[in-house]
């Protein structure tokens, strides 16, 4: 069986957009993606990378073009629920640790649905502990339990380990995909990801 990994951080709008498309690829290929929580800020520190708004913010026409491409992607896939988060940038340490907890406890898919929608559909301030807890409760998870667990050493260490391992494999941002040992970066490479899955099957 082909192993496919999706390394993600809720703070990336492109991670949200990719997450919305992944189920279609899973249905077409019969391969389930493994979701791997990583800390994008940690990846930036380890690689010397910067958020696009900083790295390219002073380049004439590039940010405007990237905005056009994002709108094209949204329109092509009919992702009408997307709203750019009004609190951006959001510190994602708490919600990414929460993703580690959710994966440990077997509820990561549900957790991802709640948090991605809170971030990129409901425009909630998802670095506020009380907002996070309330969103998780509203989505049917135990928000107080998860928010307590994110303080545990094993959870913190797992997120650090995931992030470091991702960088060692070649990651420099999110979303990053691995099909076997082949790396693909960004939502715009999902077609290539699908082709590689079929190639390796």
PDB file of C-alpha atoms in Angstrom:
ATOM      1  CA  UNK A   1       0.000   0.000   0.000  1.00  0.00           C
ATOM      2  CA  UNK A   2       1.234   3.478  -0.893  1.00  0.00           C
ATOM      3  CA  UNK A   3       1.977   5.624   2.153  1.00  0.00           C
ATOM      4  CA  UNK A   4       0.804   9.216   1.764  1.00  0.00           C
ATOM      5  CA  UNK A   5       1.392  11.869   4.416  1.00  0.00           C
ATOM      6  CA  UNK A   6      -0.106  15.342   4.754  1.00  0.00           C
ATOM      7  CA  UNK A   7       1.999  17.617   6.980  1.00  0.00           C
ATOM      8  CA  UNK A   8      -0.219  20.519   8.023  1.00  0.00           C
ATOM      9  CA  UNK A   9      -0.650  23.547  10.259  1.00  0.00           C
ATOM     10  CA  UNK A  10      -4.044  25.171  10.829  1.00  0.00           C
ATOM     11  CA  UNK A  11      -2.463  28.617  10.463  1.00  0.00           C
ATOM     12  CA  UNK A  12      -1.996  28.148   6.727  1.00  0.00           C
ATOM     13  CA  UNK A  13      -5.008  28.976   4.543  1.00  0.00           C
ATOM     14  CA  UNK A  14      -3.492  26.728   1.892  1.00  0.00           C
ATOM     15  CA  UNK A  15      -3.537  23.857   4.399  1.00  0.00           C
ATOM     16  CA  UNK A  16      -7.280  24.405   4.771  1.00  0.00           C
ATOM     17  CA  UNK A  17      -7.824  24.515   1.009  1.00  0.00           C
ATOM     18  CA  UNK A  18      -5.782  21.338   0.517  1.00  0.00           C
ATOM     19  CA  UNK A  19      -7.653  19.602   3.356  1.00  0.00           C
ATOM     20  CA  UNK A  20     -10.931  20.275   1.558  1.00  0.00           C
ATOM     21  CA  UNK A  21      -9.655  18.563  -1.611  1.00  0.00           C
ATOM     22  CA  UNK A  22      -7.890  15.566  -0.068  1.00  0.00           C
ATOM     23  CA  UNK A  23     -11.100  13.483   0.401  1.00  0.00           C
ATOM     24  CA  UNK A  24     -11.724  13.639  -3.365  1.00  0.00           C
ATOM     25  CA  UNK A  25      -8.245  12.241  -4.029  1.00  0.00           C
ATOM     26  CA  UNK A  26      -8.742   9.553  -1.380  1.00  0.00           C
ATOM     27  CA  UNK A  27     -11.982   8.466  -3.065  1.00  0.00           C
ATOM     28  CA  UNK A  28     -10.434   8.348  -6.523  1.00  0.00           C
ATOM     29  CA  UNK A  29      -7.263   6.523  -5.485  1.00  0.00           C
ATOM     30  CA  UNK A  30      -8.483   4.367  -2.604  1.00  0.00           C
ATOM     31  CA  UNK A  31      -5.531   5.589  -0.522  1.00  0.00           C
ATOM     32  CA  UNK A  32      -5.996   7.277   2.856  1.00  0.00           C
ATOM     33  CA  UNK A  33      -3.740  10.208   3.718  1.00  0.00           C
ATOM     34  CA  UNK A  34      -2.047  10.213   7.116  1.00  0.00           C
ATOM     35  CA  UNK A  35      -2.386  13.663   8.672  1.00  0.00           C
ATOM     36  CA  UNK A  36       0.777  14.776  10.489  1.00  0.00           C
ATOM     37  CA  UNK A  37       0.540  17.865  12.748  1.00  0.00           C
ATOM     38  CA  UNK A  38       3.579  20.145  12.467  1.00  0.00           C
ATOM     39  CA  UNK A  39       4.281  23.658  13.716  1.00  0.00           C
ATOM     40  CA  UNK A  40       4.746  25.989  10.784  1.00  0.00           C
ATOM     41  CA  UNK A  41       6.530  28.578  12.900  1.00  0.00           C
ATOM     42  CA  UNK A  42       8.991  25.900  13.941  1.00  0.00           C
ATOM     43  CA  UNK A  43       9.547  24.870  10.339  1.00  0.00           C
ATOM     44  CA  UNK A  44      10.252  28.503   9.415  1.00  0.00           C
ATOM     45  CA  UNK A  45      12.816  28.799  12.221  1.00  0.00           C
ATOM     46  CA  UNK A  46      14.550  25.552  11.300  1.00  0.00           C
ATOM     47  CA  UNK A  47      14.728  26.354   7.577  1.00  0.00           C
ATOM     48  CA  UNK A  48      15.117  30.133   7.541  1.00  0.00           C
ATOM     49  CA  UNK A  49      11.852  30.423   5.620  1.00  0.00           C
ATOM     50  CA  UNK A  50       9.348  33.263   6.095  1.00  0.00           C
ATOM     51  CA  UNK A  51       5.597  33.629   5.659  1.00  0.00           C
ATOM     52  CA  UNK A  52       4.726  34.695   2.078  1.00  0.00           C
ATOM     53  CA  UNK A  53       3.302  38.016   3.298  1.00  0.00           C
ATOM     54  CA  UNK A  54       6.782  38.866   4.632  1.00  0.00           C
ATOM     55  CA  UNK A  55       8.954  37.098   2.072  1.00  0.00           C
ATOM     56  CA  UNK A  56       7.110  38.505  -0.957  1.00  0.00           C
ATOM     57  CA  UNK A  57       5.253  41.458   0.524  1.00  0.00           C
ATOM     58  CA  UNK A  58       7.459  44.047  -1.142  1.00  0.00           C
ATOM     59  CA  UNK A  59       7.532  42.425  -4.572  1.00  0.00           C
ATOM     60  CA  UNK A  60       5.410  44.361  -7.012  1.00  0.00           C
ATOM     61  CA  UNK A  61       2.505  42.326  -8.452  1.00  0.00           C
ATOM     62  CA  UNK A  62       3.393  38.992  -6.805  1.00  0.00           C
ATOM     63  CA  UNK A  63       1.048  39.196  -3.770  1.00  0.00           C
ATOM     64  CA  UNK A  64      -1.760  40.326  -6.069  1.00  0.00           C
ATOM     65  CA  UNK A  65      -1.101  37.403  -8.415  1.00  0.00           C
ATOM     66  CA  UNK A  66      -1.060  34.935  -5.530  1.00  0.00           C
ATOM     67  CA  UNK A  67      -4.438  36.300  -4.419  1.00  0.00           C
ATOM     68  CA  UNK A  68      -5.800  35.738  -7.944  1.00  0.00           C
ATOM     69  CA  UNK A  69      -4.526  32.142  -7.951  1.00  0.00           C
ATOM     70  CA  UNK A  70      -6.133  31.488  -4.568  1.00  0.00           C
ATOM     71  CA  UNK A  71      -9.473  32.788  -5.836  1.00  0.00           C
ATOM     72  CA  UNK A  72      -9.167  30.598  -8.923  1.00  0.00           C
ATOM     73  CA  UNK A  73      -8.536  27.547  -6.746  1.00  0.00           C
ATOM     74  CA  UNK A  74     -11.496  28.409  -4.512  1.00  0.00           C
ATOM     75  CA  UNK A  75     -13.777  28.881  -7.516  1.00  0.00           C
ATOM     76  CA  UNK A  76     -12.568  25.728  -9.303  1.00  0.00           C
ATOM     77  CA  UNK A  77     -13.317  23.560  -6.273  1.00  0.00           C
ATOM     78  CA  UNK A  78     -16.402  25.517  -5.152  1.00  0.00           C
ATOM     79  CA  UNK A  79     -14.988  26.236  -1.690  1.00  0.00           C
ATOM     80  CA  UNK A  80     -17.496  28.975  -1.023  1.00  0.00           C
ATOM     81  CA  UNK A  81     -17.312  28.669   2.784  1.00  0.00           C
ATOM     82  CA  UNK A  82     -13.719  29.975   2.885  1.00  0.00           C
ATOM     83  CA  UNK A  83     -13.225  33.258   4.711  1.00  0.00           C
ATOM     84  CA  UNK A  84      -9.796  34.744   5.369  1.00  0.00           C
ATOM     85  CA  UNK A  85      -9.346  34.847   9.147  1.00  0.00           C
ATOM     86  CA  UNK A  86      -9.703  38.408  10.430  1.00  0.00           C
ATOM     87  CA  UNK A  87      -7.270  37.640  13.286  1.00  0.00           C
ATOM     88  CA  UNK A  88      -4.493  36.432  10.956  1.00  0.00           C
ATOM     89  CA  UNK A  89      -1.724  35.667  11.729  1.00  0.00           C
ATOM     90  CA  UNK A  90      -2.857  33.331  14.504  1.00  0.00           C
ATOM     91  CA  UNK A  91      -0.373  31.671  16.875  1.00  0.00           C
ATOM     92  CA  UNK A  92      -1.133  27.991  16.313  1.00  0.00           C
ATOM     93  CA  UNK A  93       0.901  26.355  19.099  1.00  0.00           C
ATOM     94  CA  UNK A  94      -2.173  25.475  21.178  1.00  0.00           C
ATOM     95  CA  UNK A  95      -4.297  24.119  18.353  1.00  0.00           C
ATOM     96  CA  UNK A  96      -1.397  22.172  16.847  1.00  0.00           C
ATOM     97  CA  UNK A  97      -0.675  20.573  20.228  1.00  0.00           C
ATOM     98  CA  UNK A  98      -4.394  19.853  20.330  1.00  0.00           C
ATOM     99  CA  UNK A  99      -4.048  18.067  16.997  1.00  0.00           C
ATOM    100  CA  UNK A 100      -1.348  15.878  18.532  1.00  0.00           C
ATOM    101  CA  UNK A 101      -3.699  15.039  21.410  1.00  0.00           C
ATOM    102  CA  UNK A 102      -6.515  14.302  18.959  1.00  0.00           C
ATOM    103  CA  UNK A 103      -4.283  11.980  16.940  1.00  0.00           C
ATOM    104  CA  UNK A 104      -3.151  10.178  20.093  1.00  0.00           C
ATOM    105  CA  UNK A 105      -6.783   9.700  21.108  1.00  0.00           C
ATOM    106  CA  UNK A 106      -8.114   8.681  17.699  1.00  0.00           C
ATOM    107  CA  UNK A 107     -10.263  11.746  16.973  1.00  0.00           C
ATOM    108  CA  UNK A 108      -7.987  13.717  14.643  1.00  0.00           C
ATOM    109  CA  UNK A 109     -10.371  13.815  11.629  1.00  0.00           C
ATOM    110  CA  UNK A 110     -13.145  15.329  13.744  1.00  0.00           C
ATOM    111  CA  UNK A 111     -10.711  17.722  15.439  1.00  0.00           C
ATOM    112  CA  UNK A 112      -9.364  18.877  12.073  1.00  0.00           C
ATOM    113  CA  UNK A 113     -12.864  19.545  10.787  1.00  0.00           C
ATOM    114  CA  UNK A 114     -13.738  21.637  13.834  1.00  0.00           C
ATOM    115  CA  UNK A 115     -10.513  23.656  13.894  1.00  0.00           C
ATOM    116  CA  UNK A 116     -10.111  24.207  10.154  1.00  0.00           C
ATOM    117  CA  UNK A 117     -13.700  25.474   9.964  1.00  0.00           C
ATOM    118  CA  UNK A 118     -13.222  27.663  13.025  1.00  0.00           C
ATOM    119  CA  UNK A 119     -10.109  29.181  11.447  1.00  0.00           C
ATOM    120  CA  UNK A 120     -11.066  29.522   7.793  1.00  0.00           C
ATOM    121  CA  UNK A 121     -14.870  29.568   7.702  1.00  0.00           C
ATOM    122  CA  UNK A 122     -15.910  31.133  11.019  1.00  0.00           C
ATOM    123  CA  UNK A 123     -12.897  33.467  11.391  1.00  0.00           C
ATOM    124  CA  UNK A 124     -12.497  32.709  15.109  1.00  0.00           C
ATOM    125  CA  UNK A 125      -9.502  33.821  17.166  1.00  0.00           C
ATOM    126  CA  UNK A 126      -7.997  30.372  17.536  1.00  0.00           C
ATOM    127  CA  UNK A 127      -5.071  31.367  19.722  1.00  0.00           C
ATOM    128  CA  UNK A 128      -7.435  32.301  22.554  1.00  0.00           C
ATOM    129  CA  UNK A 129      -7.726  29.309  24.901  1.00  0.00           C
ATOM    130  CA  UNK A 130     -11.371  29.968  25.751  1.00  0.00           C
ATOM    131  CA  UNK A 131     -12.329  30.370  22.091  1.00  0.00           C
ATOM    132  CA  UNK A 132     -10.587  27.090  21.281  1.00  0.00           C
ATOM    133  CA  UNK A 133     -12.316  25.253  24.133  1.00  0.00           C
ATOM    134  CA  UNK A 134     -15.725  26.595  23.138  1.00  0.00           C
ATOM    135  CA  UNK A 135     -15.215  25.640  19.481  1.00  0.00           C
ATOM    136  CA  UNK A 136     -14.207  22.104  20.421  1.00  0.00           C
ATOM    137  CA  UNK A 137     -17.184  21.756  22.762  1.00  0.00           C
ATOM    138  CA  UNK A 138     -19.543  23.035  20.061  1.00  0.00           C
ATOM    139  CA  UNK A 139     -18.100  20.479  17.646  1.00  0.00           C
ATOM    140  CA  UNK A 140     -18.718  17.578  20.010  1.00  0.00           C
ATOM    141  CA  UNK A 141     -15.265  17.125  21.549  1.00  0.00           C
ATOM    142  CA  UNK A 142     -14.218  17.621  25.178  1.00  0.00           C
ATOM    143  CA  UNK A 143     -12.585  21.011  24.939  1.00  0.00           C
ATOM    144  CA  UNK A 144     -11.505  21.184  28.579  1.00  0.00           C
ATOM    145  CA  UNK A 145      -9.841  17.766  28.348  1.00  0.00           C
ATOM    146  CA  UNK A 146      -7.927  18.626  25.189  1.00  0.00           C
ATOM    147  CA  UNK A 147      -6.850  22.038  26.501  1.00  0.00           C
ATOM    148  CA  UNK A 148      -5.528  20.356  29.647  1.00  0.00           C
ATOM    149  CA  UNK A 149      -3.664  17.703  27.676  1.00  0.00           C
ATOM    150  CA  UNK A 150      -1.823  20.232  25.498  1.00  0.00           C
ATOM    151  CA  UNK A 151       0.238  21.146  28.555  1.00  0.00           C
ATOM    152  CA  UNK A 152       1.569  17.590  28.911  1.00  0.00           C
ATOM    153  CA  UNK A 153       5.235  17.037  28.145  1.00  0.00           C
ATOM    154  CA  UNK A 154       4.638  14.094  25.822  1.00  0.00           C
ATOM    155  CA  UNK A 155       2.309  16.194  23.672  1.00  0.00           C
ATOM    156  CA  UNK A 156       4.723  19.115  23.452  1.00  0.00           C
ATOM    157  CA  UNK A 157       7.625  16.806  22.629  1.00  0.00           C
ATOM    158  CA  UNK A 158       5.642  14.974  19.945  1.00  0.00           C
ATOM    159  CA  UNK A 159       4.825  18.212  18.099  1.00  0.00           C
ATOM    160  CA  UNK A 160       8.494  19.238  18.253  1.00  0.00           C
ATOM    161  CA  UNK A 161       9.542  15.796  16.995  1.00  0.00           C
ATOM    162  CA  UNK A 162       7.012  15.872  14.140  1.00  0.00           C
ATOM    163  CA  UNK A 163       8.231  19.308  13.084  1.00  0.00           C
ATOM    164  CA  UNK A 164      11.921  18.411  13.220  1.00  0.00           C
ATOM    165  CA  UNK A 165      11.381  15.139  11.352  1.00  0.00           C
ATOM    166  CA  UNK A 166       9.370  16.940   8.681  1.00  0.00           C
ATOM    167  CA  UNK A 167      12.207  19.409   8.106  1.00  0.00           C
ATOM    168  CA  UNK A 168      14.759  16.609   7.983  1.00  0.00           C
ATOM    169  CA  UNK A 169      12.732  14.971   5.222  1.00  0.00           C
ATOM    170  CA  UNK A 170      12.676  18.180   3.199  1.00  0.00           C
ATOM    171  CA  UNK A 171       9.747  20.310   4.389  1.00  0.00           C
ATOM    172  CA  UNK A 172      10.026  24.099   4.417  1.00  0.00           C
ATOM    173  CA  UNK A 173       6.345  25.058   4.694  1.00  0.00           C
ATOM    174  CA  UNK A 174       2.791  23.733   4.816  1.00  0.00           C
ATOM    175  CA  UNK A 175       0.986  21.914   3.442  1.00  0.00           C
ATOM    176  CA  UNK A 176       3.651  19.407   2.457  1.00  0.00           C
ATOM    177  CA  UNK A 177       2.856  15.960   1.095  1.00  0.00           C
ATOM    178  CA  UNK A 178       4.914  12.797   0.971  1.00  0.00           C
ATOM    179  CA  UNK A 179       3.994   9.949  -1.360  1.00  0.00           C
ATOM    180  CA  UNK A 180       6.439   7.301  -0.282  1.00  0.00           C
ATOM    181  CA  UNK A 181       9.692   9.273  -0.380  1.00  0.00           C
ATOM    182  CA  UNK A 182       8.507  11.803  -2.970  1.00  0.00           C
ATOM    183  CA  UNK A 183       7.878  15.321  -1.626  1.00  0.00           C
ATOM    184  CA  UNK A 184       5.275  17.786  -2.925  1.00  0.00           C
ATOM    185  CA  UNK A 185       4.688  21.277  -1.515  1.00  0.00           C
ATOM    186  CA  UNK A 186       1.486  23.280  -1.570  1.00  0.00           C
ATOM    187  CA  UNK A 187      -2.138  22.869  -2.546  1.00  0.00           C
ATOM    188  CA  UNK A 188      -1.275  23.465  -6.192  1.00  0.00           C
ATOM    189  CA  UNK A 189       0.671  20.179  -6.289  1.00  0.00           C
ATOM    190  CA  UNK A 190      -2.305  18.012  -5.369  1.00  0.00           C
ATOM    191  CA  UNK A 191      -2.714  16.878  -8.977  1.00  0.00           C
ATOM    192  CA  UNK A 192       0.914  15.746  -8.930  1.00  0.00           C
ATOM    193  CA  UNK A 193       0.324  14.027  -5.584  1.00  0.00           C
ATOM    194  CA  UNK A 194      -2.572  12.078  -7.090  1.00  0.00           C
ATOM    195  CA  UNK A 195      -0.534  11.116 -10.152  1.00  0.00           C
ATOM    196  CA  UNK A 196       2.308   9.892  -7.944  1.00  0.00           C
ATOM    197  CA  UNK A 197      -0.089   7.821  -5.820  1.00  0.00           C
ATOM    198  CA  UNK A 198      -1.390   6.090  -8.947  1.00  0.00           C
ATOM    199  CA  UNK A 199       2.142   5.607 -10.192  1.00  0.00           C
ATOM    200  CA  UNK A 200       3.210   3.897  -6.955  1.00  0.00           C
ATOM    201  CA  UNK A 201       0.117   1.716  -6.542  1.00  0.00           C
TER     202      UNK A 201
END
